[in-house]
PDB file of C-alpha atoms in Angstrom:
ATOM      1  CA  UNK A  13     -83.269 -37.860   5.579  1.00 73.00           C
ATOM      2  CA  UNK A  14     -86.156 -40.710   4.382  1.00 81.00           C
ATOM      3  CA  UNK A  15     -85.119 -44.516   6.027  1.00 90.00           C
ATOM      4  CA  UNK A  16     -84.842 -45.473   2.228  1.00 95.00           C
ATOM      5  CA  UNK A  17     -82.920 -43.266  -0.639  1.00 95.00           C
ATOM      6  CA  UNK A  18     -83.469 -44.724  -4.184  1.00 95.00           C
ATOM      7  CA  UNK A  19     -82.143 -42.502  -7.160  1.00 85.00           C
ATOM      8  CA  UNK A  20     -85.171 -42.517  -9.153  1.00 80.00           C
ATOM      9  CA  UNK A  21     -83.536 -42.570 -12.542  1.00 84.00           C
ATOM     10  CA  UNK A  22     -84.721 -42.621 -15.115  1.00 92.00           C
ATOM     11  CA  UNK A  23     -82.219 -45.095 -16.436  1.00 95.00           C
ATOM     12  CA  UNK A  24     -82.045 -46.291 -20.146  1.00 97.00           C
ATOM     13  CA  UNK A  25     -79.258 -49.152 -21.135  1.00 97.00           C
ATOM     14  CA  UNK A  26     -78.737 -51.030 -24.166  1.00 97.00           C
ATOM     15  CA  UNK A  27     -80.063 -54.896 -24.553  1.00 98.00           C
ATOM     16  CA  UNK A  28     -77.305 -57.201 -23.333  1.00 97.00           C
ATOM     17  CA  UNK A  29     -75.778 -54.375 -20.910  1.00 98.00           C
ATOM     18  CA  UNK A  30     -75.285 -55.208 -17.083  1.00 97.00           C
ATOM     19  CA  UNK A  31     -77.867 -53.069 -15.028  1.00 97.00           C
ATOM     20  CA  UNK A  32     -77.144 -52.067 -11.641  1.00 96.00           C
ATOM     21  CA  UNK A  33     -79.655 -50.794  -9.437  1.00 97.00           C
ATOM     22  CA  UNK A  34     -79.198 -49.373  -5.498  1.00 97.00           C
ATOM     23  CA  UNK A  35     -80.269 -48.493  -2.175  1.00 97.00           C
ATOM     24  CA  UNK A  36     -78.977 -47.045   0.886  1.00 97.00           C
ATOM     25  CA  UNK A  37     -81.086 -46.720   4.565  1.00 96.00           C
ATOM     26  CA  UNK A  38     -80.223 -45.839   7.354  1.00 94.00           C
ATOM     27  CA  UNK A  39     -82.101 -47.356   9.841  1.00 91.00           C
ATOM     28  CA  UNK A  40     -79.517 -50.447  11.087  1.00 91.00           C
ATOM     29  CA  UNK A  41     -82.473 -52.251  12.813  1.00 90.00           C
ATOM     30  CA  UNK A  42     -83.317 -53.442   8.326  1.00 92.00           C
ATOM     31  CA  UNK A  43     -82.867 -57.630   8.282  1.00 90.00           C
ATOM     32  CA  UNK A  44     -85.051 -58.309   5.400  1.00 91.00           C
ATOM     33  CA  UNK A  45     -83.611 -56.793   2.026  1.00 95.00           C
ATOM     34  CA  UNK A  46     -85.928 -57.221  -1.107  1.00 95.00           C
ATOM     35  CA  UNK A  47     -86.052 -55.898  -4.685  1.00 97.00           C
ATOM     36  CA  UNK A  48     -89.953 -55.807  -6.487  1.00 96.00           C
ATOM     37  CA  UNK A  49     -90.271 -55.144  -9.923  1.00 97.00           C
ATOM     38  CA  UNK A  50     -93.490 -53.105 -11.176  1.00 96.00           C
ATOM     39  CA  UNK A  51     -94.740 -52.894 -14.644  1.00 95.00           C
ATOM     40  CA  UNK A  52     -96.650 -49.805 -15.629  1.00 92.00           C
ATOM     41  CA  UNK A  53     -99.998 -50.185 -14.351  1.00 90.00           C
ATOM     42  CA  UNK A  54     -99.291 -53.223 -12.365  1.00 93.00           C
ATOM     43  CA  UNK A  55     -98.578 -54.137  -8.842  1.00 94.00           C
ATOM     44  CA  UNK A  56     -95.420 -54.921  -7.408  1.00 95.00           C
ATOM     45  CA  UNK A  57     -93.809 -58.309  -8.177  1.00 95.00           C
ATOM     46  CA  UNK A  58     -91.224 -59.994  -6.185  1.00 94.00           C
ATOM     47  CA  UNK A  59     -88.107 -60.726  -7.363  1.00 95.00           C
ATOM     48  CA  UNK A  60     -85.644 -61.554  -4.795  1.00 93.00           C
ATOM     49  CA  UNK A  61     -85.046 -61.300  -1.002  1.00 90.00           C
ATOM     50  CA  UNK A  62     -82.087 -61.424   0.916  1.00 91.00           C
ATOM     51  CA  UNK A  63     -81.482 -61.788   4.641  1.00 87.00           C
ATOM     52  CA  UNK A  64     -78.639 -60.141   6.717  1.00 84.00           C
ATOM     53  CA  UNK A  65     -75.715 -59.483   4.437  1.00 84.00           C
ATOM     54  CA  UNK A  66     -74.352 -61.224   1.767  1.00 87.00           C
ATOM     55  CA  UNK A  67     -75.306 -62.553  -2.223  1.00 92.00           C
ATOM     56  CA  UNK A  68     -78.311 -63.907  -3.499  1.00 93.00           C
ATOM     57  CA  UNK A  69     -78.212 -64.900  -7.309  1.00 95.00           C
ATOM     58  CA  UNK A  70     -81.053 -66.400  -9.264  1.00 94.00           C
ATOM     59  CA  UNK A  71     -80.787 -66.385 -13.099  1.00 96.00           C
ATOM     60  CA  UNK A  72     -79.572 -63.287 -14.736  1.00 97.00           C
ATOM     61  CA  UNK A  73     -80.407 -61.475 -11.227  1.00 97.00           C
ATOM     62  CA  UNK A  74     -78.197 -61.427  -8.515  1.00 97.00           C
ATOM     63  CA  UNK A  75     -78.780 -59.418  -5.265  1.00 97.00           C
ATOM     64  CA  UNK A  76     -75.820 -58.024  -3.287  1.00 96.00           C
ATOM     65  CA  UNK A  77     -76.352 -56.466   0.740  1.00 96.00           C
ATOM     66  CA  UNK A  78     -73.535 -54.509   2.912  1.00 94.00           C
ATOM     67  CA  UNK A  79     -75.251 -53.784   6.200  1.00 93.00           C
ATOM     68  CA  UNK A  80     -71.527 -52.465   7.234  1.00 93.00           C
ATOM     69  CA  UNK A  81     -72.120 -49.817   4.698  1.00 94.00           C
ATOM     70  CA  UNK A  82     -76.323 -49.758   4.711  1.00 95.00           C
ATOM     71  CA  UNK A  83     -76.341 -50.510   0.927  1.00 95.00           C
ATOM     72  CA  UNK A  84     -78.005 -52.735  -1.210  1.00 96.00           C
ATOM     73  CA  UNK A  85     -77.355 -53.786  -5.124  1.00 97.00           C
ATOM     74  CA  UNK A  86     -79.143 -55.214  -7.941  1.00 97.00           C
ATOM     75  CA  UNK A  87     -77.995 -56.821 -10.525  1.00 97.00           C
ATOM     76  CA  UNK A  88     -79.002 -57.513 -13.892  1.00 98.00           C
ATOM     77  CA  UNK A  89     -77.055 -58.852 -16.616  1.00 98.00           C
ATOM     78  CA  UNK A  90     -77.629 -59.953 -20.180  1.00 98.00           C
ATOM     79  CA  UNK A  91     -80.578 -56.653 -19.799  1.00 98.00           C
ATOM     80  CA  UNK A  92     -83.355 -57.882 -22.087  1.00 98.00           C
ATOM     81  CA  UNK A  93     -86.425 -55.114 -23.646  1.00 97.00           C
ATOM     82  CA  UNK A  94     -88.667 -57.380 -20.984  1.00 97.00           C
ATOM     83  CA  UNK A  95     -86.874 -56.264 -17.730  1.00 98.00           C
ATOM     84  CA  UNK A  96     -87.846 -52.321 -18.476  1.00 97.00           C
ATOM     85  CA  UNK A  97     -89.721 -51.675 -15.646  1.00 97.00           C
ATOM     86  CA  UNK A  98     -89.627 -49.836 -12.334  1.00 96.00           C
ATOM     87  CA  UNK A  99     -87.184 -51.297  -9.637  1.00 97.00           C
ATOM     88  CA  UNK A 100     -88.219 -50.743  -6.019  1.00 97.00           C
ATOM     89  CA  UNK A 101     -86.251 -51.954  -3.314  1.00 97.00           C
ATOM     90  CA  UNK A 102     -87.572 -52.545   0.114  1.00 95.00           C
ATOM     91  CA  UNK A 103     -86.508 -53.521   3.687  1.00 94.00           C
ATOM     92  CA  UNK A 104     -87.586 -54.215   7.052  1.00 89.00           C
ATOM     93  CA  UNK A 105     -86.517 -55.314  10.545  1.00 82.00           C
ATOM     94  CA  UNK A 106     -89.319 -57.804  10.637  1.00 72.00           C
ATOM     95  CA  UNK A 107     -92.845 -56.680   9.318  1.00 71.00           C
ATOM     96  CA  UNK A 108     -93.138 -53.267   8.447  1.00 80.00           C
ATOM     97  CA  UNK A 109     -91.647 -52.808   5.203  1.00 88.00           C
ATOM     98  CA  UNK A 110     -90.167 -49.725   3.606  1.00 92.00           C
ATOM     99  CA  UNK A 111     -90.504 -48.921  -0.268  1.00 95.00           C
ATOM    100  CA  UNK A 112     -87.880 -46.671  -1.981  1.00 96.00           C
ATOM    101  CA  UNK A 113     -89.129 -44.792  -4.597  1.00 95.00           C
ATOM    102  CA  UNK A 114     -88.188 -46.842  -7.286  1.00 96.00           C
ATOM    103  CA  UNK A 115     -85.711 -46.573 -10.211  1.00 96.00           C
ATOM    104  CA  UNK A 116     -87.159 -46.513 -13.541  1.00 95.00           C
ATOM    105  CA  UNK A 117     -85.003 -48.960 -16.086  1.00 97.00           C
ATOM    106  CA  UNK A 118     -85.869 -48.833 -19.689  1.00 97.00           C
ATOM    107  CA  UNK A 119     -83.846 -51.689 -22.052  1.00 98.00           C
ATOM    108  CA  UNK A 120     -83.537 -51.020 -25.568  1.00 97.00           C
ATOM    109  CA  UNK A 121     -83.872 -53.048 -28.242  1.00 96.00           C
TER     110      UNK A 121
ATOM    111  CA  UNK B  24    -103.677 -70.071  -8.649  1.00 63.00           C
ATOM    112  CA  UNK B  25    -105.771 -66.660  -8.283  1.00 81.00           C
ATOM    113  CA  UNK B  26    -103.449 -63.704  -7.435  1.00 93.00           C
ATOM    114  CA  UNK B  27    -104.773 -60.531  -5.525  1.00 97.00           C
ATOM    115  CA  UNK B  28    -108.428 -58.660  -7.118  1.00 97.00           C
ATOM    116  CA  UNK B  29    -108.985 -55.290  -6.843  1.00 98.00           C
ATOM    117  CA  UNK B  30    -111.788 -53.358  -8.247  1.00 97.00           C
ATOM    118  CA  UNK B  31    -112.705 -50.819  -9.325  1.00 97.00           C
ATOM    119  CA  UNK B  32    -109.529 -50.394 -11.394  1.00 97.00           C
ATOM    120  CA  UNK B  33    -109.558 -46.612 -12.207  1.00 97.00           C
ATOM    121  CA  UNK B  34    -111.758 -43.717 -10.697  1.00 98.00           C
ATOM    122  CA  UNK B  35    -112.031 -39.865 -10.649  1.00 98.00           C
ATOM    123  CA  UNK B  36    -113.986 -38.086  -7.800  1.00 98.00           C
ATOM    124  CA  UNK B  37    -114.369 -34.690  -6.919  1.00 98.00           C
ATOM    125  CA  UNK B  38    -112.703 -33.330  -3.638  1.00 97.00           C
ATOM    126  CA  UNK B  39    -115.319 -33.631  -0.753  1.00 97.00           C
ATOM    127  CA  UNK B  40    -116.700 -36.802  -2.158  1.00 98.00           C
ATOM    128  CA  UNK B  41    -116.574 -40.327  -0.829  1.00 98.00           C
ATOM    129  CA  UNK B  42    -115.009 -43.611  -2.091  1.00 98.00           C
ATOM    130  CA  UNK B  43    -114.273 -47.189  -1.399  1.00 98.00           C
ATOM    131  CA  UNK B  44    -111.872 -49.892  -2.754  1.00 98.00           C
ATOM    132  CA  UNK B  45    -112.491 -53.202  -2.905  1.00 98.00           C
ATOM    133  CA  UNK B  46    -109.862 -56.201  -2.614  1.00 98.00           C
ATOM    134  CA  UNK B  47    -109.962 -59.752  -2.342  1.00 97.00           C
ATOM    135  CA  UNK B  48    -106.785 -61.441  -1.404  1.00 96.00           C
ATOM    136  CA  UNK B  49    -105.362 -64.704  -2.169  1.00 96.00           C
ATOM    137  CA  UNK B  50    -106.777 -68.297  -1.126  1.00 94.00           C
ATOM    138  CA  UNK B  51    -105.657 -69.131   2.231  1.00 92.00           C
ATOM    139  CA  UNK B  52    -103.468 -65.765   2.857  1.00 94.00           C
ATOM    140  CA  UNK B  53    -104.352 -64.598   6.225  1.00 92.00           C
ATOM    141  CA  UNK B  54    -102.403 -60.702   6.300  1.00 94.00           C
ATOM    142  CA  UNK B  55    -103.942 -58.013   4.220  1.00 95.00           C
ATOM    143  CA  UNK B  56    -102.366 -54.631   3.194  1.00 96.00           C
ATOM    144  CA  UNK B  57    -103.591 -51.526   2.062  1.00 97.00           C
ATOM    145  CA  UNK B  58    -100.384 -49.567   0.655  1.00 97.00           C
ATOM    146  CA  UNK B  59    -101.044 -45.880  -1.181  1.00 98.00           C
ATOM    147  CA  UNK B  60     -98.610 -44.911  -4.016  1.00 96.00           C
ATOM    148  CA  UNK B  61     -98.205 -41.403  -5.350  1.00 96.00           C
ATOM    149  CA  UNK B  62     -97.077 -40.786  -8.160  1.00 93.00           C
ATOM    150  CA  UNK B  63     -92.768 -41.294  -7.957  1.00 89.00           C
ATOM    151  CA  UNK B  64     -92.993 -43.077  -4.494  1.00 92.00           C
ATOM    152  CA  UNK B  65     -92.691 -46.052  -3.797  1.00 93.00           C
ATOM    153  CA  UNK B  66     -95.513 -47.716  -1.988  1.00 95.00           C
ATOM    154  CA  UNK B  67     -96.627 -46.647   1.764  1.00 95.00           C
ATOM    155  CA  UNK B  68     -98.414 -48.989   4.543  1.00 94.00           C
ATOM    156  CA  UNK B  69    -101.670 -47.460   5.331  1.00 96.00           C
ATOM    157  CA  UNK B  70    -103.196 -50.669   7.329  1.00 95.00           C
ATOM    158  CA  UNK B  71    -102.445 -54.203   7.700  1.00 94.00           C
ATOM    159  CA  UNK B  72    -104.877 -56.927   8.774  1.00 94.00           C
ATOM    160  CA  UNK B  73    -103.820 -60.147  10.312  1.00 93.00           C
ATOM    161  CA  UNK B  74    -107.375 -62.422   9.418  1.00 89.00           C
ATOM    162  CA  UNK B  75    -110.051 -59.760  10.983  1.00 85.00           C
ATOM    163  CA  UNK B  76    -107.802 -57.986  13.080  1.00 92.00           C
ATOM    164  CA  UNK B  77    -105.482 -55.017  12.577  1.00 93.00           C
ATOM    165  CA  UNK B  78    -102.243 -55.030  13.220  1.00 91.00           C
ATOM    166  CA  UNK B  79    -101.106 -52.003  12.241  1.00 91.00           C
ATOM    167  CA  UNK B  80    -102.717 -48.733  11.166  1.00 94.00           C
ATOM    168  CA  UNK B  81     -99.801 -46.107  12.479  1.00 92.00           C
ATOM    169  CA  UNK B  82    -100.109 -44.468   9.122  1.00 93.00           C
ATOM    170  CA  UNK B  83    -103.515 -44.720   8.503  1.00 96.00           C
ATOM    171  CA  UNK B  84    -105.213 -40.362   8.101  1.00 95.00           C
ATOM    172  CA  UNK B  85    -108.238 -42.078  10.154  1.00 95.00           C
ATOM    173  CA  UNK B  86    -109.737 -38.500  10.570  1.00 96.00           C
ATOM    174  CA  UNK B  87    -110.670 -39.818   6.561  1.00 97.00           C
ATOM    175  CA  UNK B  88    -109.312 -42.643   5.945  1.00 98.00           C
ATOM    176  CA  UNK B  89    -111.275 -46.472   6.877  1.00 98.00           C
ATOM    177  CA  UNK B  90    -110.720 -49.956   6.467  1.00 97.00           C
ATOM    178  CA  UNK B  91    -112.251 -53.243   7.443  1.00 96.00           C
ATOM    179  CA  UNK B  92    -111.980 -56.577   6.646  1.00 95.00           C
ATOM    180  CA  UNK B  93    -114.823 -58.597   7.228  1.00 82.00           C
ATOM    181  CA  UNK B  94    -115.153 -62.811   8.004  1.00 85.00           C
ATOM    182  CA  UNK B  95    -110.545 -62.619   7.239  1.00 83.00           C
ATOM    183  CA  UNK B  96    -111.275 -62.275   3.739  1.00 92.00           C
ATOM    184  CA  UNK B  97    -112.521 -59.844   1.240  1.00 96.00           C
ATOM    185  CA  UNK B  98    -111.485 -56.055   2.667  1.00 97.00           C
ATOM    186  CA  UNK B  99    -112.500 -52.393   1.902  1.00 97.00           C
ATOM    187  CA  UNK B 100    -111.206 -49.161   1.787  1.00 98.00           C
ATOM    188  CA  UNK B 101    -113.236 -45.948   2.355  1.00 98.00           C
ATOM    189  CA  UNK B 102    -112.024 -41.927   1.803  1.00 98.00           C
ATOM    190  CA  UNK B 103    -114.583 -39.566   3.171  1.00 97.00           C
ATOM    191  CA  UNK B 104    -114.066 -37.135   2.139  1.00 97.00           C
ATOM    192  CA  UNK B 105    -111.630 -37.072  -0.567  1.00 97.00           C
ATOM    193  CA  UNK B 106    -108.791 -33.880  -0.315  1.00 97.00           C
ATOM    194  CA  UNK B 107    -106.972 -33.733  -3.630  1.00 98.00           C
ATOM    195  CA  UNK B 108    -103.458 -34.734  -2.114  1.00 97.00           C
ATOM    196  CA  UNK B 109    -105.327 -38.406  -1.887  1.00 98.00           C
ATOM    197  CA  UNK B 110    -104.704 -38.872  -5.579  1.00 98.00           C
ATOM    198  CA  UNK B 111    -102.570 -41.735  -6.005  1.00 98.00           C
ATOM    199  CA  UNK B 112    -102.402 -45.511  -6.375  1.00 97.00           C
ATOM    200  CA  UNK B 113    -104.086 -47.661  -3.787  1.00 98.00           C
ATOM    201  CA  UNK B 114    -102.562 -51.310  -4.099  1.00 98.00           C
ATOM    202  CA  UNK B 115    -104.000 -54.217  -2.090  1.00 97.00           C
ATOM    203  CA  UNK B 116    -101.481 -57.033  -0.960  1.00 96.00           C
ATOM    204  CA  UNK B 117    -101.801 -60.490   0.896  1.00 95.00           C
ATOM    205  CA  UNK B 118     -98.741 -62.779   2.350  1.00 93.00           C
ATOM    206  CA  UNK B 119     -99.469 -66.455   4.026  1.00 91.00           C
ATOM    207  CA  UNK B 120     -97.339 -65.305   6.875  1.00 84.00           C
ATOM    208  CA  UNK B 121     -97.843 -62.301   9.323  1.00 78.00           C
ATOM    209  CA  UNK B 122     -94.443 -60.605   9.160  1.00 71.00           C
ATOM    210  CA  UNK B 123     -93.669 -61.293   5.676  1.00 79.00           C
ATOM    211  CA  UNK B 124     -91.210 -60.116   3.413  1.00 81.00           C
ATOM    212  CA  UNK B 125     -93.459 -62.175   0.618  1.00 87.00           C
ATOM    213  CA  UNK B 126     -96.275 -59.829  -0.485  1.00 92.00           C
ATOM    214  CA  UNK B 127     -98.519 -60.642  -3.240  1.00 94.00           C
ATOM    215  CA  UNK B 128     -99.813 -57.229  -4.857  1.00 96.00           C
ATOM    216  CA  UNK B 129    -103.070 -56.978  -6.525  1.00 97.00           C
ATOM    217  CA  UNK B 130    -103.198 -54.228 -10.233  1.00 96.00           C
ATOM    218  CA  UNK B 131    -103.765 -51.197  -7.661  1.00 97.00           C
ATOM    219  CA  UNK B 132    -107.229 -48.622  -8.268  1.00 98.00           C
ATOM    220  CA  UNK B 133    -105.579 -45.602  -9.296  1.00 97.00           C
ATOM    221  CA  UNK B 134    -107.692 -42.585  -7.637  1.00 98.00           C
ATOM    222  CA  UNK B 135    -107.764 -39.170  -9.033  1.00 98.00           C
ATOM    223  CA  UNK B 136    -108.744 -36.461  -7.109  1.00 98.00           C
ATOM    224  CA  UNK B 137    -110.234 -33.526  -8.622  1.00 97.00           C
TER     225      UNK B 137
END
């Protein structure tokens, strides 16, 4: 079983539709929950980090962690063509960080 | 302000051959990562640098695999030799902190392996 599971999608919405994106681990020792967001032929981008359980929301984004359960949510709403991209959520106790493998979200016009 | 510089962007070696990456992090970021993506995964620590020093290299092939980072700046990456299962992505990231959650990536030097 990998420390990270990430369905890899692909995943294709309409623009305007609510996207969400998840993540379970299993390794209970995760504080740091964080969601990147890679463009095709880019780097990973940070989007938003949460600590411990709870909600995070910053614009149309809002970032949900259960540790009870060892699941983690992304949210997206009002989906726009600019947020197709690959998701990749990540996690660690304190410095080494673990990648899933990414969901790939395409928005359509 | 300058994000993370990688170079060269693309290259295609044969297997047996030698290589080396190039990265220069961000102004005043003292942690350096080297992270290898294949294709469908999501990225993997190969080495982290805290200025000069490295802090962790647990998943680092050093049988082929090297990395230095010389005067806490600019670091390199070496594969000698190349095996084809090295094809992949090789991104460069920097964070101000040492245990940071806050990693600036560079564009990556995708490697193909032939």
């Amino acid at each position: 079983q990998k420390e990270v599971e990430q369905d890899p999608g692909p995943l294709s919405v309409p623009e305007g539709a609510i996207v969400s994106l998840n993540c379970t681990y299993s390794n209970s020792a995760f504080q740091y929950f964080m969601w990147y967001r890679q463009y095709s032929r880019k780097g990973p981008e940070l989007l938003m980090y949460t600590y411990s359980s709870g909600n995070k929301e910053d614009g149309r984004f809002t970032a949900q962690v259960d540790k009870s359960s060892k699941y983690i949510s992304l949210f997206i709403r009002d989906s726009q063509p600019s947020d197709s991209a690959t998701y990749l959520c990540a996690m660690t106790p304190n410095n080494d960080m673990r990648f899933g493998a990414g969901t790939r979200l395409t928005v359509k016009p | 302000e300058a994000g993370v510089a990688q170079s060269p962007r693309y290259k295609i070696i044969e297997k047996r051959q030698s290589v080396a990456f190039w990265c220069n992090p961000i102004s005043g970021h003292a942690t350096l990562y080297w992270y290898q993506q294949i294709l469908g995964q999501g990225p993997k620590l190969l080495i982290q640098f805290q200025n000069n020093g490295v802090v962790d290299d647990s998943q680092l092939p050093k049988d082929r695999f090297s990395a230095e980072r010389l005067k806490g700046v600019d670091s390199t990456l070496k594969i000698q030799p190349a095996k084809l299962e090295d094809s992949a992505v090789y991104l460069c990231a920097s964070s101000f902190y040492a245990a940071s959650y806050e990693q600036y990536f560079g564009p990556g030097t995708r490697l193909t392996v032939t």
